[in-house]
mmCIF file of C-alpha atoms in Angstrom:
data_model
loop_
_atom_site.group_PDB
_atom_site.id
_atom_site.type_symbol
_atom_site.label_atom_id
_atom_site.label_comp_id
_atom_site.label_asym_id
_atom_site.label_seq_id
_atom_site.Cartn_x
_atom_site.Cartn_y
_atom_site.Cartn_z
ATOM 1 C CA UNK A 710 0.000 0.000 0.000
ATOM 2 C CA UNK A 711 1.693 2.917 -0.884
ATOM 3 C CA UNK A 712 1.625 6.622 0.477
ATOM 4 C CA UNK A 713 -1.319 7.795 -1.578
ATOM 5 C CA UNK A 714 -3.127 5.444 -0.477
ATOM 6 C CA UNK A 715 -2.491 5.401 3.124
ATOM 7 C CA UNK A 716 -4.079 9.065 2.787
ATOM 8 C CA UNK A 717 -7.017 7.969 1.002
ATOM 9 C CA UNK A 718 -7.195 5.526 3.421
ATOM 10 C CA UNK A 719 -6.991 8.184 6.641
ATOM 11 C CA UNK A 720 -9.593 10.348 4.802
ATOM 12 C CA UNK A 721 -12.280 8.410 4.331
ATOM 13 C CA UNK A 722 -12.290 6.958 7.613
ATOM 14 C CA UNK A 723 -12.298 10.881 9.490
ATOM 15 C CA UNK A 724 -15.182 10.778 6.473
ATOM 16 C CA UNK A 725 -16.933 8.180 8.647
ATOM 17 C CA UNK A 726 -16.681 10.073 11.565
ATOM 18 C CA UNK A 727 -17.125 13.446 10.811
ATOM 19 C CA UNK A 728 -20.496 12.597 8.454
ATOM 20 C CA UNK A 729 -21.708 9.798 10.357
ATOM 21 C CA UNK A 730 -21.376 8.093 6.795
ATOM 22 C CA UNK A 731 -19.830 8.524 3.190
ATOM 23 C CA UNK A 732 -21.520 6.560 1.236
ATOM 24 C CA UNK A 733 -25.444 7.946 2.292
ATOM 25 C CA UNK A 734 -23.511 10.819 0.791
ATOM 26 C CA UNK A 735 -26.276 11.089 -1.986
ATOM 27 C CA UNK A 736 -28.883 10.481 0.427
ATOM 28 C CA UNK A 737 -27.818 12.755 3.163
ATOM 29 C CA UNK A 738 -27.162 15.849 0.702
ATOM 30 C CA UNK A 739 -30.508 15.602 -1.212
ATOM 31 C CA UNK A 740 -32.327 15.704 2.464
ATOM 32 C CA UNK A 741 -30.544 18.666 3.261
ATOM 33 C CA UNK A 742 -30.633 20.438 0.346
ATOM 34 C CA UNK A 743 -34.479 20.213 0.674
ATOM 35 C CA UNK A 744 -34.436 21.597 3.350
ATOM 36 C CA UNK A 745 -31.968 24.664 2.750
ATOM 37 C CA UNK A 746 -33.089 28.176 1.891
ATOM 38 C CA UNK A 747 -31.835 30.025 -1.290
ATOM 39 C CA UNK A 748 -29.222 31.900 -0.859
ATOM 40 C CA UNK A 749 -27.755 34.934 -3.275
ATOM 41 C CA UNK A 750 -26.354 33.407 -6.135
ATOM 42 C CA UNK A 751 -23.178 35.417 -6.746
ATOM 43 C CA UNK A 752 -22.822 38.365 -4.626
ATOM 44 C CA UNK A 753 -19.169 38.059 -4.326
ATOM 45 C CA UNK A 754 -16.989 39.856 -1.759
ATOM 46 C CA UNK A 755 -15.141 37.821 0.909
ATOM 47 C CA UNK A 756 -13.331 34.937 0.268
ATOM 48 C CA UNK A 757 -14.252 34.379 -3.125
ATOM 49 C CA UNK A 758 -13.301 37.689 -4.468
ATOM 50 C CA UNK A 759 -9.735 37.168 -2.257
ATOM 51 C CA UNK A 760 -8.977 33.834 -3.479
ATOM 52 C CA UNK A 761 -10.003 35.138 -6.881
ATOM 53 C CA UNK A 762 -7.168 38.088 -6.721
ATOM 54 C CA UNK A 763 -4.214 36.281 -5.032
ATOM 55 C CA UNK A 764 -1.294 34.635 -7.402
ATOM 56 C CA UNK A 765 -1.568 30.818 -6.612
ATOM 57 C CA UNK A 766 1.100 28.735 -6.075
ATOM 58 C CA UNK A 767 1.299 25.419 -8.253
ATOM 59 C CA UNK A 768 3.866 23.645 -5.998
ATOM 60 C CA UNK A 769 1.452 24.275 -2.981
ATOM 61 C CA UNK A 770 -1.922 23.408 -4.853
ATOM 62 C CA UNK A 771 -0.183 20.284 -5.323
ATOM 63 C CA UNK A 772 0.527 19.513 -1.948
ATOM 64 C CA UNK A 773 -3.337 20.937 -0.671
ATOM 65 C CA UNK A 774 -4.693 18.428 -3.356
ATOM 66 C CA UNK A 775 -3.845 15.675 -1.863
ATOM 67 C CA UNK A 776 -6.933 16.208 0.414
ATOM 68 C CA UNK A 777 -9.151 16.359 -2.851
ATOM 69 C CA UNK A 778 -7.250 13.395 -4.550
ATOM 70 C CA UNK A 779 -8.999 10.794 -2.002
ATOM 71 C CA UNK A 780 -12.561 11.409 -3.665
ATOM 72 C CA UNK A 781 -11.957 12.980 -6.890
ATOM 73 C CA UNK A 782 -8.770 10.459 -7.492
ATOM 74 C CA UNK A 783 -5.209 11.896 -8.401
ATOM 75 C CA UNK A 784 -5.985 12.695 -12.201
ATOM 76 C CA UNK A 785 -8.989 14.917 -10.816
ATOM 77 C CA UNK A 786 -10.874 12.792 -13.083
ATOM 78 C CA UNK A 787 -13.826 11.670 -10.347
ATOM 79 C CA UNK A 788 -15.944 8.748 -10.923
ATOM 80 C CA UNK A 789 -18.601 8.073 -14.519
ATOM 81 C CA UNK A 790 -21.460 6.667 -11.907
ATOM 82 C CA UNK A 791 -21.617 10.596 -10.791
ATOM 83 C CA UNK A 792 -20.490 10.455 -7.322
ATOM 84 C CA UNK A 793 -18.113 12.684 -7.459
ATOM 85 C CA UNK A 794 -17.813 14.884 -10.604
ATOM 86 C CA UNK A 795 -14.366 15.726 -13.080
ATOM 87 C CA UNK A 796 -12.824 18.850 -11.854
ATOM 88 C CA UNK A 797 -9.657 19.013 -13.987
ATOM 89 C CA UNK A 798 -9.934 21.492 -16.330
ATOM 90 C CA UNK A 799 -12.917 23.198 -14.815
ATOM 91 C CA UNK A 800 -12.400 26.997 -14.943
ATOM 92 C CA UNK A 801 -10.126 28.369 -11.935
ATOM 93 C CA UNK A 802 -13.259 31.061 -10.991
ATOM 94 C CA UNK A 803 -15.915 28.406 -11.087
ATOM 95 C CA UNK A 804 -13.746 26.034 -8.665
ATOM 96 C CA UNK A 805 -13.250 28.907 -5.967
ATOM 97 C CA UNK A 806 -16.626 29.805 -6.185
ATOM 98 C CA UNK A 807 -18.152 26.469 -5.099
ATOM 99 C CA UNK A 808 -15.490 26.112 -3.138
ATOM 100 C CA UNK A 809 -16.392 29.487 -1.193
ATOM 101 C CA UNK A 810 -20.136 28.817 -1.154
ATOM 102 C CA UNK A 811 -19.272 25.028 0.269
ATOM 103 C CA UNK A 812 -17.099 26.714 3.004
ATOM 104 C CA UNK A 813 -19.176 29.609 3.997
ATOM 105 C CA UNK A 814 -22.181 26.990 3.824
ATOM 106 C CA UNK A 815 -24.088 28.840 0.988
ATOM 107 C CA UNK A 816 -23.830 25.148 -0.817
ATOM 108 C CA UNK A 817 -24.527 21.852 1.077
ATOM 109 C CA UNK A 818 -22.548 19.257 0.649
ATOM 110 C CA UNK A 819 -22.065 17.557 3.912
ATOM 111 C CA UNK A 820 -19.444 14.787 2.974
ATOM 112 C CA UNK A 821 -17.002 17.714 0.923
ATOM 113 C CA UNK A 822 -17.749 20.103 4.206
ATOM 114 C CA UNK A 823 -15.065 19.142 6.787
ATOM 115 C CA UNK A 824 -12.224 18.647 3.830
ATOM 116 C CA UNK A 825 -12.641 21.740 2.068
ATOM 117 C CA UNK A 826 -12.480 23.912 5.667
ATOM 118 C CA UNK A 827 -9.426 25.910 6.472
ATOM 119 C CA UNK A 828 -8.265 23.603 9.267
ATOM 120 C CA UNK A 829 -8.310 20.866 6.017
ATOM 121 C CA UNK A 830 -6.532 22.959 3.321
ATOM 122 C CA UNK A 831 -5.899 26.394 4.502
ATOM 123 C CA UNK A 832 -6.982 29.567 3.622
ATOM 124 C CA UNK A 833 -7.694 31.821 0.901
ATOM 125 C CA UNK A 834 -4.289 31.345 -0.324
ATOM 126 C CA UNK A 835 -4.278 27.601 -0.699
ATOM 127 C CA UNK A 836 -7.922 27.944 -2.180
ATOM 128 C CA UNK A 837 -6.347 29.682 -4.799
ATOM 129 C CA UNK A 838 -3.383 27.364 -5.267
ATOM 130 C CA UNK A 839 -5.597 24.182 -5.054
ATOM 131 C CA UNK A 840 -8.116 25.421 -7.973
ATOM 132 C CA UNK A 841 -5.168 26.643 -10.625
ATOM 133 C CA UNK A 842 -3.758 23.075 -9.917
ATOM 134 C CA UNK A 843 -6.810 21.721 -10.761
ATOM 135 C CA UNK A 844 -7.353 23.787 -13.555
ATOM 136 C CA UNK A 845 -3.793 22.541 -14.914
ATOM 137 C CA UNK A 846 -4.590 18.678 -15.332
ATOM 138 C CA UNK A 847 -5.619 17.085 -18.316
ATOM 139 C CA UNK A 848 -9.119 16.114 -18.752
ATOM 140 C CA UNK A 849 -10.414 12.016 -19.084
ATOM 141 C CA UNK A 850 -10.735 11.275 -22.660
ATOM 142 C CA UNK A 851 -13.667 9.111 -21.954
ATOM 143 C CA UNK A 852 -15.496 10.542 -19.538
ATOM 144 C CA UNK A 853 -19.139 8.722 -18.399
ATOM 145 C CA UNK A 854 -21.406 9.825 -21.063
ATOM 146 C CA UNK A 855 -25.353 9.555 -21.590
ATOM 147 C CA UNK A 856 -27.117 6.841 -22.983
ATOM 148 C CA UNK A 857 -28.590 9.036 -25.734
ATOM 149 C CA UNK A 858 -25.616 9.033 -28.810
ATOM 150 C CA UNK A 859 -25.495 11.189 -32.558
ATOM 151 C CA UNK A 860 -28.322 9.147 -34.657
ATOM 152 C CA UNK A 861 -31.028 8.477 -31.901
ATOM 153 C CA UNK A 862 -34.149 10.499 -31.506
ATOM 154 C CA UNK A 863 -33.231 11.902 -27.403
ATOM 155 C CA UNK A 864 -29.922 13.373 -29.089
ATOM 156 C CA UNK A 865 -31.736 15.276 -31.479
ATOM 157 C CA UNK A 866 -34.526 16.456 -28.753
ATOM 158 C CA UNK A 867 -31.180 17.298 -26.691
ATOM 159 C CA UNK A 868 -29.541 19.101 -29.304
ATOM 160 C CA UNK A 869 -32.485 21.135 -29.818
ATOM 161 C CA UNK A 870 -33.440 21.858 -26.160
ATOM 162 C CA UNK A 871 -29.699 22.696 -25.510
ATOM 163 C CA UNK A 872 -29.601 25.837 -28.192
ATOM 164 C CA UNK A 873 -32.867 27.219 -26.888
ATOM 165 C CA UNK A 874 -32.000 27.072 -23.097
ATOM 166 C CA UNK A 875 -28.093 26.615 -22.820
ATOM 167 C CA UNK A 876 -26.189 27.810 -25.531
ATOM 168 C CA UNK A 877 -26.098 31.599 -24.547
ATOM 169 C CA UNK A 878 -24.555 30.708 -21.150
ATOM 170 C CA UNK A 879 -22.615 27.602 -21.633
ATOM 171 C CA UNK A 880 -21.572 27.906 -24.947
ATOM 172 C CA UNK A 881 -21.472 26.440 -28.240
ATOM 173 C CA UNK A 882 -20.053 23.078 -26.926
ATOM 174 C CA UNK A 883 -20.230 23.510 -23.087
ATOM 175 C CA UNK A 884 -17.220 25.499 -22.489
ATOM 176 C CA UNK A 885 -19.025 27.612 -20.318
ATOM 177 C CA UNK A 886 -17.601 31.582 -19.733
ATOM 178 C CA UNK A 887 -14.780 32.488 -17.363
ATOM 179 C CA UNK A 888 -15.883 35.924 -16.641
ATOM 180 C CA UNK A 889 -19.351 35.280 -15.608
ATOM 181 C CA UNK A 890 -18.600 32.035 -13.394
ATOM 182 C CA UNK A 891 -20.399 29.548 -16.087
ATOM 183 C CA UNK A 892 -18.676 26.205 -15.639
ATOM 184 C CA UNK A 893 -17.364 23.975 -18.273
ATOM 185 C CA UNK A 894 -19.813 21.377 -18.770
ATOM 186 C CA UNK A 895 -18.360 19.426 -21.352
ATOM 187 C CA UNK A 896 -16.370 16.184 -20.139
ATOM 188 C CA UNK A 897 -18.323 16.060 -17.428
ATOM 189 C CA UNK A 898 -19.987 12.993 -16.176
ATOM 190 C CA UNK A 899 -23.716 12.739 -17.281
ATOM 191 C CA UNK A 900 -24.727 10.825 -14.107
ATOM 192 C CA UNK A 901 -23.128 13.948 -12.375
ATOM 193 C CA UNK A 902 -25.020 16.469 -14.367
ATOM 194 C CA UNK A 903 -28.173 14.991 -14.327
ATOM 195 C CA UNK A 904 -28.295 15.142 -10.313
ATOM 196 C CA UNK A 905 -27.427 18.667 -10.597
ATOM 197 C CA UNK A 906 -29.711 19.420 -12.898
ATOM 198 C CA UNK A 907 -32.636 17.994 -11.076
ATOM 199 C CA UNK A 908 -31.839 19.427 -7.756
ATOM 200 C CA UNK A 909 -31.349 23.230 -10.017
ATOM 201 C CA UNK A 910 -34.724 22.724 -11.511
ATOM 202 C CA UNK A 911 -36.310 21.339 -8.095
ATOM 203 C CA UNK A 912 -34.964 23.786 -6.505
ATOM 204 C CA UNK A 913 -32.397 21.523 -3.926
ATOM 205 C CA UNK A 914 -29.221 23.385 -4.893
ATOM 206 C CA UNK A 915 -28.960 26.906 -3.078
ATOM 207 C CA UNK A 916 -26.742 28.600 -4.115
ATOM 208 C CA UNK A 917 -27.391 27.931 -7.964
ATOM 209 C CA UNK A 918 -27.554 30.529 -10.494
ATOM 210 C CA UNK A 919 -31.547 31.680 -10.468
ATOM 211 C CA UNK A 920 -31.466 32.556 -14.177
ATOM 212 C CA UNK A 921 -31.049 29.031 -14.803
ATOM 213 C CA UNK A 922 -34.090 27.719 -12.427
ATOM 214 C CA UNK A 923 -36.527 29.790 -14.144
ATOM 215 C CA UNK A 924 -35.092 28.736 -17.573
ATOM 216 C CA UNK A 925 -35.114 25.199 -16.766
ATOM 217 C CA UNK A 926 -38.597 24.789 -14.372
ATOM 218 C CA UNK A 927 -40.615 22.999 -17.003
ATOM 219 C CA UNK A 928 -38.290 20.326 -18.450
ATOM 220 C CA UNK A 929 -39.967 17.091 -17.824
ATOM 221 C CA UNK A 930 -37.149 14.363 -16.951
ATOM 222 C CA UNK A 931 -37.498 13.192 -20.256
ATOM 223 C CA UNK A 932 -35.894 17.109 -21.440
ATOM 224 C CA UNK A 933 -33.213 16.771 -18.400
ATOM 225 C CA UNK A 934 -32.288 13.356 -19.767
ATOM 226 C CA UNK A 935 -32.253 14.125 -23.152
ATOM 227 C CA UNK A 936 -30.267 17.117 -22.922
ATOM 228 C CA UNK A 937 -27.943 16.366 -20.386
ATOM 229 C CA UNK A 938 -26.650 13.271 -22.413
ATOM 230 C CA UNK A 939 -26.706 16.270 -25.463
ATOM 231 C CA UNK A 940 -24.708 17.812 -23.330
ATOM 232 C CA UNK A 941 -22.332 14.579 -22.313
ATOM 233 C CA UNK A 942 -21.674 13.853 -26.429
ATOM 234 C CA UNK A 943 -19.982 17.591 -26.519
ATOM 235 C CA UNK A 944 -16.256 17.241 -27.394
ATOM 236 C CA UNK A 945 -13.461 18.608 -25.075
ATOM 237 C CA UNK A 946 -10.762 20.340 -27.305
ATOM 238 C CA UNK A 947 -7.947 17.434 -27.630
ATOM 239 C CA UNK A 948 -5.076 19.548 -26.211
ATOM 240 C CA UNK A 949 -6.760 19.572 -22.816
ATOM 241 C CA UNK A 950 -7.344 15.964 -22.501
ATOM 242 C CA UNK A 951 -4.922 13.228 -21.245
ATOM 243 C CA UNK A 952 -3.338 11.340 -24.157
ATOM 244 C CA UNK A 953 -5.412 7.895 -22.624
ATOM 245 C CA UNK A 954 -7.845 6.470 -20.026
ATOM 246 C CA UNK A 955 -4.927 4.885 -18.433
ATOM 247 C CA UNK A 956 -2.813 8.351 -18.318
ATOM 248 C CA UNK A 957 -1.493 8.961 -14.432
ATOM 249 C CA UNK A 958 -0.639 11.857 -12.633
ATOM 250 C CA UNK A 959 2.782 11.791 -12.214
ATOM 251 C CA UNK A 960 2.754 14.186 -9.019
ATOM 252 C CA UNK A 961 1.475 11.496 -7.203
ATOM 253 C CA UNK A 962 3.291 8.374 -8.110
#
């Protein structure tokens, strides 16, 4: 067992005991999302707007990652059943954003809570370095995609339902917009997406952006499912993917 996974090891068991339980992660999140109030979607200031304006640190992100690497796996790469979603390559704004709202508790997610603290990673500073290390690594080539491909009727109902509702925010192809906090939602894991989605539309995510719940309030779950596996076909531009599946990050061999 090497070093790595010692860590893993160590953070999912103070996981255990700090959640009362990872894996009712799903569970335990959708309960208390339900129960959450909204909360302003992008007001900015504090720690967000600190992280935002510091220079990161690489080296450091690195070493603060290793936190992250124990769910979202070394390569940043997460898992295709949707339990925990592809960061690398995400947009360095988007990361510290959620990353803000999950600290300052404007976003629940009770089983990310106690690693992304500042007793866990550190402060604004190593918020900053983790992201733009995240931001650095190559994307999965083969990310988990829908079930709806080019050539079947969903993808065309998808296509469709993604240039009337998505395409002015999340671009042509999903590569969302830096400036206005708009994640990347190509290479993302459709399992991942369609949670999101439904707890956006159902209105079980707090802090997300309330442009998009009234845009999205009368898709049936046929619409979600069509066009988040649309969404899931969208390519990633080949320079910012890993050269294979079985690519591995070298910082943490």
């Amino acid at each position: 067992m090497n070093q790595l996974h010692l860590f893993q090891v160590a953070i999912l068991a103070a996981a255990v005991g700090t959640t009362g339980t990872l894996w009712a992660e799903e569970t335990s999140d959708a309960d208390r999302v339900h129960r959450a109030e909204p909360v302003d979607w992008n007001k900015g200031g504090g720690e967000q707007d600190e992280a935002l304006h510091l220079e990161p640190d690489i080296e450091n992100g690195m070493d603060v990652y290793e936190v992250c690497a124990a769910c979202h796996l070394p390569e940043g790469w997460g898992t295709p059943d949707g339990t925990f979603p592809q960061l690398a390559g995400q947009h360095r704004g988007v990361l510290i954003k959620q990353m803000a709202d999950i600290r300052a508790q404007n976003r629940d997610n009770p089983t990310m809570y106690p690693f992304s603290l500042p007793q866990s990673i550190g402060d604004a500073q190593a918020l900053a370095d983790v992201v733009a290390y995240i931001e650095s690594l190559p994307m999965n080539p083969v990310w988990g995609k829908g079930p709806y491909g080019p050539g079947t009727e969903e993808y065309v109902l998808g296509e469709q339902l993604y240039k009337d509702n998505c395409v002015k925010c999340h671009g042509e192809i999903g590569m969302g917009d830096v400036e206005k906090f708009y994640p990347r939602i190509n290479g993302q894991h459709y399992e991942y997406m369609v949670r999101q989605f439904e707890w956006i539309r159902d209105h079980k995510r707090r802090n997300a952006n309330p442009e998009m719940v009234e845009q999205i309030k009368n898709f049936s779950d046929k619409d979600m499912k069509a066009v988040i596996s649309y969404t899931s076909w969208q390519p990633v531009p080949e320079e910012q993917l890993a050269d294979s599946a079985d690519w591995k990050n070298p910082d943490f061999e």
